């Protein structure tokens, strides 16, 4: 199968103009107006490596919007989780906590511009970062930013524009490029934080050291650890209260289950190496490794109503689960992750104007799941209470060859930047089966005792396997400066996938300088996101609690190639396709005021989702006891429109320096057509359109004076809608807008020692209660786009030398 989405105009222009790419390079700061006069430094003066292969491009000069966040910006957020950092810094970036949501408790979905988590491409030092092994809600499989140590980051560049023609699959919403530290010196940080309610204590430690290797390069090493305690924003379940009243002789825990953040321990290490082999040849390499262990609660099983586990039968005479769990049980869901990314390459020049870069990378994310405090009731007294549920592994291998040529054209005052290259990529997904007891259907099933480990069935031998997908790509990329005012560009990329065929995507960009310090910019592009081997081939089983009946239900998600799924209407998956248009105005002044306004429209077709749930057809074997089954499908089309506003103001204030930053995003997604627009799958339509706020913004002020630094940040989230996700039927609730205030004070004791104390959500604000989920003890919606644990107070000590 072959598809082409390049318009005739792009094809005609492809040999003349281009834009964007990402080859990591050293960058500093610069700031001169195009008239040649020195301008006051602004936030738009940072040198970039994302969205352009030109070596001298600044934020102000880009053809598409790029945010740059420095090390100081990153350290202004009290979190070692990069997702939380970006959620506070990037207005269109949203991350959810999702307590008691299976693997998503530990690999939290993060979205840019309201699109799917796997529609944002993540790079580290300009190279693709691998995906997580987890398939989240609606099947998204994205990179897990939490695996990257924040203490290792020099800066972050966020390209807010469609960029598949420049980077390949996934770059529909934009690109997040993380540049690792390479500077000499040592920095050690120790911190502690805790919520105002007295729980959720987090002990964080990080160390970074770097050396200049004489005239031959540099080496930086990183290490980071974090230990977070649980939080609980829970009331006792009404049915647990009733159970206690009916059984006064028992001591029922209060609460019987906990809604909040999991217990989590993380360790991360890494290195970043650059070594000059000669004046024109450089070896570079970097690596990141992360290990984490976490535990989360699951729903409580009530002995009086959970008949599938507490039933007594003649098959197991004398056995009664009440003897083991007299007050019921809440399974404990465990998650152990090991994550590795290694990249090595050579770059140099053939001539001063023709540079090359050859690299190879290996990425792997493995997640082991376990379940404690549970039972496989169908096995009766032979069942263990702890289970190994199996392992998911995502492995990626990449090889890249990139070339960059500065082409001097006599008619132009500046060279044309021409980039071209090729990429080979292989993705492999593997499912290892769990303990046989975790998925066994014991002889007690004939009497109605539930099979599988109760809470999260293990991966069965029939679900286990290994699947791979390969892709080959070639691209061309040019930027043309047409005099002092005009810059134009275009990019084209051809990519062929072993699983479904080829794609051809393109991008046109232009920038016009109205004055030396005011410019218009705009882009037109096509894009795609390819289905992954996991999405194409795997199946899974999940359990949940119906908030109406308080009964456990079991759902099966089938592979699109499964015979039963095909009987129910499943078809082979195809890529999601996008068309993006953006138009922006950017400015800077000698007074320190700078900013940009960018409007955008993203149309997506064949969006990926889970189908509606289907009852098992009569006469079809159902050994796992599915209440319903669904499958992944190219389900629907959407249109996303929005605007990004960013403003910065820098000025001297008294004896100090003041910085004001405004960041605002309006983002609206509407379902155009597809099965989500019909009543049979109304939940999917509501979730895609209203599950995230349409308005999100922040206003940050900082003042550095002498040894003191002060910071205040106001964060705003607009209204949004949640649903219950019951076995059948759904209940919706709209939540109002929320505003949070964060404050911090820093003090530099001397050139080596500094302290910082602060609080997020100073006024300890909470959202509306989730009334439709009160039946299971939850107070605040677990799908909230912000932290619902209240005020968080922290202190940090930093040593530098």
Short mmCIF file of C-alpha atoms in Angstrom, two decimals, residues 154-394:
data_model
loop_
_atom_site.label_atom_id
_atom_site.label_comp_id
_atom_site.label_asym_id
_atom_site.label_seq_id
_atom_site.Cartn_x
_atom_site.Cartn_y
_atom_site.Cartn_z
CA UNK A 154 20.87 21.15 30.33
CA UNK A 155 17.77 22.49 28.61
CA UNK A 156 14.54 21.36 26.93
CA UNK A 157 13.32 22.49 23.53
CA UNK A 158 9.65 21.98 22.68
CA UNK A 159 8.66 22.34 19.03
CA UNK A 160 4.93 23.11 18.97
CA UNK A 161 4.21 22.14 15.39
CA UNK A 162 3.60 19.09 13.21
CA UNK A 163 6.97 17.66 12.24
CA UNK A 164 6.55 14.16 10.78
CA UNK A 165 8.22 15.28 7.56
CA UNK A 166 11.28 16.16 9.61
CA UNK A 167 11.35 13.38 12.21
CA UNK A 168 9.03 10.59 11.11
CA UNK A 169 6.24 8.84 13.00
CA UNK A 170 4.68 10.35 16.15
CA UNK A 171 5.58 14.02 15.58
CA UNK A 172 1.97 15.13 14.99
CA UNK A 173 1.46 17.38 18.03
CA UNK A 174 5.11 18.38 18.24
CA UNK A 175 8.57 17.39 19.43
CA UNK A 176 10.18 17.46 22.87
CA UNK A 177 13.98 17.49 22.62
CA UNK A 178 15.94 17.01 25.86
CA UNK A 179 19.53 18.25 25.75
CA UNK A 180 21.79 16.58 28.33
CA UNK A 181 24.36 18.42 30.43
CA UNK A 182 27.93 18.45 29.12
CA UNK A 183 29.51 21.25 31.15
CA UNK A 184 32.30 20.74 33.70
CA UNK A 185 31.68 20.99 37.43
CA UNK A 186 29.81 19.11 40.12
CA UNK A 187 26.34 19.65 41.52
CA UNK A 188 24.75 17.68 44.36
CA UNK A 189 21.14 18.23 45.42
CA UNK A 190 19.16 16.80 48.31
CA UNK A 191 15.49 17.55 48.83
CA UNK A 192 12.45 16.57 50.85
CA UNK A 193 8.80 17.31 50.20
CA UNK A 194 5.52 16.41 51.89
CA UNK A 195 1.85 17.20 51.45
CA UNK A 196 0.09 19.39 53.99
CA UNK A 197 -2.04 16.42 55.08
CA UNK A 198 1.14 14.72 56.33
CA UNK A 199 1.56 12.01 53.69
CA UNK A 200 3.33 11.60 50.38
CA UNK A 201 6.80 12.30 51.76
CA UNK A 202 9.42 12.27 48.99
CA UNK A 203 13.17 12.02 49.54
CA UNK A 204 15.16 13.05 46.47
CA UNK A 205 18.89 13.01 45.82
CA UNK A 206 20.82 13.82 42.66
CA UNK A 207 24.44 14.23 41.68
CA UNK A 208 26.04 15.39 38.46
CA UNK A 209 29.70 15.82 37.68
CA UNK A 210 31.47 16.75 34.48
CA UNK A 211 35.01 17.10 33.23
CA UNK A 212 36.62 18.78 30.28
CA UNK A 213 38.88 16.13 28.75
CA UNK A 214 41.62 18.62 27.97
CA UNK A 215 41.22 19.75 24.38
CA UNK A 216 39.69 16.42 23.43
CA UNK A 217 36.11 16.67 24.64
CA UNK A 218 33.97 16.31 27.78
CA UNK A 219 32.36 13.69 29.98
CA UNK A 220 29.37 14.13 32.29
CA UNK A 221 27.98 11.55 34.73
CA UNK A 222 24.55 11.61 36.37
CA UNK A 223 22.89 9.79 39.26
CA UNK A 224 19.48 10.35 40.81
CA UNK A 225 17.27 8.61 43.35
CA UNK A 226 13.75 9.25 44.60
CA UNK A 227 11.64 7.55 47.27
CA UNK A 228 8.00 8.60 47.45
CA UNK A 229 5.48 7.51 50.06
CA UNK A 230 1.81 6.93 49.34
CA UNK A 231 -0.91 9.54 49.52
CA UNK A 232 -4.54 8.90 50.37
CA UNK A 233 -7.51 11.12 49.61
CA UNK A 234 -10.10 8.52 50.52
CA UNK A 235 -13.29 8.01 52.48
CA UNK A 236 -14.51 4.68 53.72
CA UNK A 237 -16.65 2.95 51.12
CA UNK A 238 -20.38 2.84 52.02
CA UNK A 239 -20.48 -0.92 51.46
CA UNK A 240 -17.49 -1.32 53.81
CA UNK A 241 -19.37 0.65 56.46
CA UNK A 242 -22.37 -1.62 55.95
CA UNK A 243 -20.15 -4.69 56.11
CA UNK A 244 -18.64 -3.53 59.40
CA UNK A 245 -22.11 -2.95 60.85
CA UNK A 246 -23.19 -6.42 59.78
CA UNK A 247 -20.05 -8.00 61.26
CA UNK A 248 -19.21 -6.11 64.47
CA UNK A 249 -16.89 -8.93 65.54
CA UNK A 250 -14.50 -8.01 62.70
CA UNK A 251 -12.08 -5.08 62.50
CA UNK A 252 -12.51 -3.68 58.97
CA UNK A 253 -9.65 -1.36 57.83
CA UNK A 254 -10.62 2.27 57.29
CA UNK A 255 -10.29 2.86 54.44
CA UNK A 256 -10.41 -0.58 52.86
CA UNK A 257 -8.67 0.78 49.77
CA UNK A 258 -6.58 3.85 49.13
CA UNK A 259 -7.00 6.43 46.37
CA UNK A 260 -3.77 8.33 45.87
CA UNK A 261 -0.24 8.25 44.57
CA UNK A 262 1.58 4.90 44.76
CA UNK A 263 4.61 4.02 46.80
CA UNK A 264 7.49 4.43 44.37
CA UNK A 265 11.27 4.06 44.45
CA UNK A 266 13.35 5.16 41.46
CA UNK A 267 17.05 5.07 40.59
CA UNK A 268 18.48 6.70 37.47
CA UNK A 269 22.03 6.99 36.15
CA UNK A 270 23.58 8.16 32.91
CA UNK A 271 26.51 9.65 31.02
CA UNK A 272 27.14 12.08 28.17
CA UNK A 273 30.45 11.85 26.28
CA UNK A 274 32.03 13.91 23.52
CA UNK A 275 35.56 13.15 22.30
CA UNK A 276 37.46 14.80 19.47
CA UNK A 277 39.36 12.30 17.37
CA UNK A 278 40.76 15.06 15.17
CA UNK A 279 40.04 18.64 14.21
CA UNK A 280 37.18 17.46 11.98
CA UNK A 281 35.99 14.27 13.67
CA UNK A 282 34.03 13.87 16.91
CA UNK A 283 32.89 10.75 18.72
CA UNK A 284 29.81 11.13 20.90
CA UNK A 285 27.82 8.80 23.08
CA UNK A 286 25.28 8.97 25.86
CA UNK A 287 23.37 6.50 27.93
CA UNK A 288 20.50 6.54 30.44
CA UNK A 289 19.42 3.73 32.73
CA UNK A 290 16.48 3.74 35.12
CA UNK A 291 15.10 1.22 37.61
CA UNK A 292 11.91 1.68 39.61
CA UNK A 293 9.65 -0.31 41.93
CA UNK A 294 6.11 0.71 42.80
CA UNK A 295 3.00 -0.61 44.53
CA UNK A 296 -0.61 0.57 44.19
CA UNK A 297 -3.96 -0.42 45.71
CA UNK A 298 -6.79 -2.02 43.76
CA UNK A 299 -10.51 -2.10 44.49
CA UNK A 300 -11.67 -3.80 47.72
CA UNK A 301 -13.42 -7.17 47.48
CA UNK A 302 -16.43 -7.33 49.80
CA UNK A 303 -16.90 -10.85 51.28
CA UNK A 304 -20.69 -10.44 51.36
CA UNK A 305 -21.06 -9.44 47.70
CA UNK A 306 -18.00 -10.79 45.84
CA UNK A 307 -19.60 -14.15 45.24
CA UNK A 308 -17.19 -15.09 42.48
CA UNK A 309 -14.39 -15.34 45.04
CA UNK A 310 -16.19 -16.07 48.33
CA UNK A 311 -18.56 -18.78 47.11
CA UNK A 312 -18.41 -22.11 48.93
CA UNK A 313 -18.72 -25.27 46.84
CA UNK A 314 -18.56 -29.01 47.23
CA UNK A 315 -15.60 -29.01 44.84
CA UNK A 316 -13.43 -27.66 47.67
CA UNK A 317 -15.07 -29.05 50.82
CA UNK A 318 -14.18 -27.09 53.93
CA UNK A 319 -12.49 -24.26 52.00
CA UNK A 320 -13.83 -20.75 52.48
CA UNK A 321 -11.98 -17.62 51.44
CA UNK A 322 -13.26 -15.89 54.58
CA UNK A 323 -10.74 -17.89 56.57
CA UNK A 324 -7.96 -16.19 54.57
CA UNK A 325 -9.51 -12.75 53.99
CA UNK A 326 -12.25 -12.35 56.64
CA UNK A 327 -12.60 -8.59 56.07
CA UNK A 328 -12.21 -8.76 52.30
CA UNK A 329 -9.07 -7.88 50.38
CA UNK A 330 -7.62 -5.12 48.23
CA UNK A 331 -5.08 -6.56 45.78
CA UNK A 332 -1.68 -4.85 45.73
CA UNK A 333 -0.49 -4.14 42.19
CA UNK A 334 3.29 -4.09 41.72
CA UNK A 335 5.30 -2.57 38.89
CA UNK A 336 9.05 -3.03 38.34
CA UNK A 337 10.60 -1.16 35.43
CA UNK A 338 14.03 -1.30 33.84
CA UNK A 339 14.70 1.27 31.14
CA UNK A 340 17.82 1.67 29.00
CA UNK A 341 18.81 4.06 26.20
CA UNK A 342 22.23 3.95 24.52
CA UNK A 343 23.37 6.12 21.62
CA UNK A 344 26.77 6.32 19.91
CA UNK A 345 27.87 8.17 16.83
CA UNK A 346 30.50 9.93 14.80
CA UNK A 347 30.21 13.33 13.20
CA UNK A 348 32.57 15.41 11.19
CA UNK A 349 32.99 17.35 8.01
CA UNK A 350 34.01 16.53 4.49
CA UNK A 351 34.49 20.23 3.77
CA UNK A 352 33.84 23.20 6.07
CA UNK A 353 30.39 23.47 4.47
CA UNK A 354 29.49 19.77 4.23
CA UNK A 355 28.99 18.01 7.57
CA UNK A 356 27.96 14.43 8.31
CA UNK A 357 26.63 12.52 11.31
CA UNK A 358 26.36 8.73 11.66
CA UNK A 359 24.72 7.23 14.74
CA UNK A 360 23.12 4.10 16.15
CA UNK A 361 20.88 3.72 19.18
CA UNK A 362 19.35 0.99 21.30
CA UNK A 363 16.39 1.50 23.60
CA UNK A 364 14.59 -0.95 25.84
CA UNK A 365 11.78 -0.65 28.37
CA UNK A 366 10.76 -3.74 30.36
CA UNK A 367 7.90 -3.79 32.87
CA UNK A 368 7.33 -6.68 35.26
CA UNK A 369 3.92 -6.83 36.91
CA UNK A 370 3.02 -8.58 40.15
CA UNK A 371 -0.06 -8.93 42.33
CA UNK A 372 -0.08 -9.55 46.08
CA UNK A 373 -2.89 -9.99 48.59
CA UNK A 374 -5.07 -11.70 46.02
CA UNK A 375 -6.42 -15.14 45.03
CA UNK A 376 -7.29 -17.30 42.05
CA UNK A 377 -10.56 -18.54 43.52
CA UNK A 378 -11.04 -21.21 40.86
CA UNK A 379 -7.96 -23.00 42.28
CA UNK A 380 -9.43 -23.01 45.79
CA UNK A 381 -6.97 -23.86 48.59
CA UNK A 382 -4.22 -24.54 46.01
CA UNK A 383 -4.12 -20.90 44.92
CA UNK A 384 -1.17 -18.70 45.90
CA UNK A 385 -1.86 -15.20 47.21
CA UNK A 386 1.00 -13.56 45.28
CA UNK A 387 1.39 -13.74 41.52
CA UNK A 388 3.92 -12.92 38.84
CA UNK A 389 1.70 -11.47 36.11
CA UNK A 390 4.34 -11.45 33.38
CA UNK A 391 6.52 -8.96 31.57
CA UNK A 392 6.08 -6.47 28.72
CA UNK A 393 9.18 -5.42 26.77
CA UNK A 394 9.59 -2.75 24.10
#
